[in-house]
XYZ file of C-alpha atoms in Angstrom:
214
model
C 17.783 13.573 -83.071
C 17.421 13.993 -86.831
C 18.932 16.737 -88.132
C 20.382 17.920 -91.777
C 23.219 15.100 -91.918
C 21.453 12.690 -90.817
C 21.583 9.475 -93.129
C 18.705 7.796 -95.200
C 18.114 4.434 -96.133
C 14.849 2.345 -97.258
C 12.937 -0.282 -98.689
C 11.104 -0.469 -101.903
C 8.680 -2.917 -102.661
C 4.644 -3.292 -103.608
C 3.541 -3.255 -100.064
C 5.843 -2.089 -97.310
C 6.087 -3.665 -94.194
C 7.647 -2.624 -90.767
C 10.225 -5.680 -89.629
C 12.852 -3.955 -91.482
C 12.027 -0.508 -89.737
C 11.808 -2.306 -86.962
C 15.478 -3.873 -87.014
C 17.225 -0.931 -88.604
C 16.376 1.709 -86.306
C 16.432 -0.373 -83.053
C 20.482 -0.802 -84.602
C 21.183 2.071 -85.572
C 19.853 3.434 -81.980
C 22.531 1.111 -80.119
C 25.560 1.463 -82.946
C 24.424 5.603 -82.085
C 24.452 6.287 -85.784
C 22.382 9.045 -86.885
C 20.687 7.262 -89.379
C 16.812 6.627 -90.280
C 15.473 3.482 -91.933
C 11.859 4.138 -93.326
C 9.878 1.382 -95.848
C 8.104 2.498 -99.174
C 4.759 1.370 -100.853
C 6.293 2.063 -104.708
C 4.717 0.580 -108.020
C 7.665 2.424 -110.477
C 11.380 1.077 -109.235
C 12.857 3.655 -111.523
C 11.123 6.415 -110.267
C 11.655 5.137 -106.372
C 15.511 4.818 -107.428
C 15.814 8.406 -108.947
C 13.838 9.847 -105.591
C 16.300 8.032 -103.763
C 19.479 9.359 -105.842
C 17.695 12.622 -105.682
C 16.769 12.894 -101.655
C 20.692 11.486 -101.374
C 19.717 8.163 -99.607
C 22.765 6.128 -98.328
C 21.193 2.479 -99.187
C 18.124 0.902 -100.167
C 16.592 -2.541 -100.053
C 14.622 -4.392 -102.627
C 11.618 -6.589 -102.415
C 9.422 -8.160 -105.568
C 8.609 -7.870 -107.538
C 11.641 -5.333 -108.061
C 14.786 -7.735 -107.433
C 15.074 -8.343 -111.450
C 14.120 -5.345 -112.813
C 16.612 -2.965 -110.886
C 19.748 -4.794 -112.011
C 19.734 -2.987 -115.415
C 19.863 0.582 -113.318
C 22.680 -0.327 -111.366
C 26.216 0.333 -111.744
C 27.980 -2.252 -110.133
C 27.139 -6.068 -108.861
C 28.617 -8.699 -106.869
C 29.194 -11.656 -108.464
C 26.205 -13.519 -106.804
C 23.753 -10.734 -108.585
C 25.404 -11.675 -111.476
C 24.811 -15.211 -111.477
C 21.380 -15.649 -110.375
C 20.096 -12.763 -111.800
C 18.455 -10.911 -108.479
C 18.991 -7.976 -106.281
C 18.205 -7.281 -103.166
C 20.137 -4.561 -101.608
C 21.363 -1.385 -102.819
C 24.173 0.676 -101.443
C 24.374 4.531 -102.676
C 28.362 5.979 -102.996
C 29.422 8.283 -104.782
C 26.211 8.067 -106.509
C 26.686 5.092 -107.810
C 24.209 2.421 -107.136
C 25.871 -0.529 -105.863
C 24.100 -3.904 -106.085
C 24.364 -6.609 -103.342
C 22.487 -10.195 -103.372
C 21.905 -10.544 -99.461
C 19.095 -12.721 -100.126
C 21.676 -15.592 -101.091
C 24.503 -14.865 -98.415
C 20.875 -15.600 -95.752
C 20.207 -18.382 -97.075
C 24.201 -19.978 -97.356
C 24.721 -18.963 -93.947
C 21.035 -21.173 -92.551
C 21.356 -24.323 -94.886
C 25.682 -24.502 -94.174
C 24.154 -25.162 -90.613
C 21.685 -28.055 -92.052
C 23.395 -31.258 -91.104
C 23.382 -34.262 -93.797
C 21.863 -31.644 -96.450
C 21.914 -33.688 -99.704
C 18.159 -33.270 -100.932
C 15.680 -29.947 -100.994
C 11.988 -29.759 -102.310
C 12.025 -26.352 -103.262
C 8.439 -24.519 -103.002
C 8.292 -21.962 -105.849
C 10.380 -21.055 -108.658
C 10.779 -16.771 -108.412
C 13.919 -14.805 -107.277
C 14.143 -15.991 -103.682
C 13.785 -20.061 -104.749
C 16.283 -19.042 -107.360
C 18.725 -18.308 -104.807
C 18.364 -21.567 -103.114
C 18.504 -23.401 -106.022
C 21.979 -21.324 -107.011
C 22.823 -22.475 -103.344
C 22.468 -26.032 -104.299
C 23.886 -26.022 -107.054
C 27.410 -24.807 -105.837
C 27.165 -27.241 -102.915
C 26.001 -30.370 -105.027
C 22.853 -30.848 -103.241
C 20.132 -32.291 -105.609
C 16.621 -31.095 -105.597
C 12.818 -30.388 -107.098
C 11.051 -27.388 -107.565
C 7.638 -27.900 -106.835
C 5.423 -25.140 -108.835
C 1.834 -24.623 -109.444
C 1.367 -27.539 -111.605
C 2.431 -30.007 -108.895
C 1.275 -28.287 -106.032
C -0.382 -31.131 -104.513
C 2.747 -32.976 -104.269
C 3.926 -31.521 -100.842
C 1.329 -34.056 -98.912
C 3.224 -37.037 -100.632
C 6.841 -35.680 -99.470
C 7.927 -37.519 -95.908
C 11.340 -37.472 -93.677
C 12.898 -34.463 -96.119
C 13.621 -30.859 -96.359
C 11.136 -28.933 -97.859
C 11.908 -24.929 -98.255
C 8.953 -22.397 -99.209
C 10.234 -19.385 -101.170
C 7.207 -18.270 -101.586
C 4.143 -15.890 -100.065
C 1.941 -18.707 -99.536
C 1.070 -19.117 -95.964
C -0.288 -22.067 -93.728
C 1.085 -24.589 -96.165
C -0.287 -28.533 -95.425
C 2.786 -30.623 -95.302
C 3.693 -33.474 -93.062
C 5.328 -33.319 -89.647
C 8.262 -35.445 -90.435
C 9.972 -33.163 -92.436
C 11.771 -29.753 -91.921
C 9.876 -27.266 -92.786
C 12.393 -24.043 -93.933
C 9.931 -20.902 -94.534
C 10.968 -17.651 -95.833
C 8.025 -15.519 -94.329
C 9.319 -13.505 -92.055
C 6.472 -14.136 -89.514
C 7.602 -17.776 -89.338
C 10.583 -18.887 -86.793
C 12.912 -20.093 -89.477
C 11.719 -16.703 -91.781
C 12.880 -13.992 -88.813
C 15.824 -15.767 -88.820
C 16.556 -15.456 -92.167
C 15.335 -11.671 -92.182
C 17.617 -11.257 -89.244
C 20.726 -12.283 -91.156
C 19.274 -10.666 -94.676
C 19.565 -7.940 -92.271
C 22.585 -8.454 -90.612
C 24.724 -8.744 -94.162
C 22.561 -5.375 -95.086
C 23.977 -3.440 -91.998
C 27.724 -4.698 -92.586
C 27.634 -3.323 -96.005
C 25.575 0.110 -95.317
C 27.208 0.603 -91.957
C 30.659 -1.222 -91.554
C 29.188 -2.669 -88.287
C 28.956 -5.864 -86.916
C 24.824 -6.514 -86.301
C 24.339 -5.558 -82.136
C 21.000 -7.341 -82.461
C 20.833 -11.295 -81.598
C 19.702 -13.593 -84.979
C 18.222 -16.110 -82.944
């Protein structure tokens, strides 16, 4: 039941969605924590961080086109936020805003599983293909951004790994390669939201995640 201690945490981004609801409270349900996860339509990050600080929210996430332009309103970062520049996930203690890169730690944890990974055609060049290209370059895995300009391209690429970090959906490309989407209506996207929000829950809850990633 929710009550006067009961905990708050969020999501901010241009057009909320429900997966995240969905996830949250389903966890926080079986961990029994009395805690409520609730997603936010918001065009002003600053003002959707103050309401936050001000209703005394516990931990936020981020989605664009916020995950730049919040960094210079936090107080702290790990070191991956640092580096590549984007943040995804805000914890709230001591009201201090606390800036995580889950995003990235997602993304390490699928492509470490990749066997033979030595080339990526990355689809995209914002924040999230900014955190696979991070990922590549700490592992030494060469690859190609394919933008706009060079769109067309994907038709041409066979027998490789091609990664979408972007919101384009129902993208032509052929069947001999593996396909790595980050929509989170896609198979290899809800896994990656699942361990986005399995990293999330650790850091707002101290809890292993009780739901399954696969």
């Amino acid at each position: 039941m929710i009550d006067k201690d009961t905990k708050l945490y969020g999501s901010f981004s241009i057009k909320a969605g429900s997966v995240g609801c969905r996830i949250f409270n389903t966890s926080f349900k079986y961990d029994n924590i009395n805690a409520i996860y609730k997603s936010f339509s918001v065009n002003n990050i600053e003002e959707a961080i103050n309401s936050a600080k001000c209703l005394s929210f516990s931990g936020f996430a981020v989605s664009m086109p916020f995950k730049s332009q919040i960094i210079k309103f936090l107080d702290e970062t790990d070191e991956v936020v640092k580096k590549v520049g984007t943040c995804n996930t805000v914890l709230i203690k001591d009201n201090k805003l606390i800036g995580f890169n889950t995003d990235y730690l997602a993304i390490e944890s699928f492509l470490s599983n990749v066997d033979d990974l030595k080339f990526i055609y990355i689809l995209g060049n914002g924040c999230y293909s900014k955190n696979v290209q991070y990922y590549c370059n700490q592992n030494n895995i060469n690859f190609k951004v394919i933008n706009r300009k060079i769109w067309n391209e994907i038709l041409s690429i066979k027998n490789s790994i091609i990664f979408n970090c972007t919101p384009v959906d129902d993208i032509k490309y052929d069947k001999s390669n593996f396909f790595i989407d980050c929509i989170n209506t896609s198979n290899t996207g809800n896994k990656l939201a699942k361990l986005q929000a399995s990293i999330q829950y650790k850091i707002y809850t101290g809890l292993e995640f009780p739901l399954s990633i696969d």
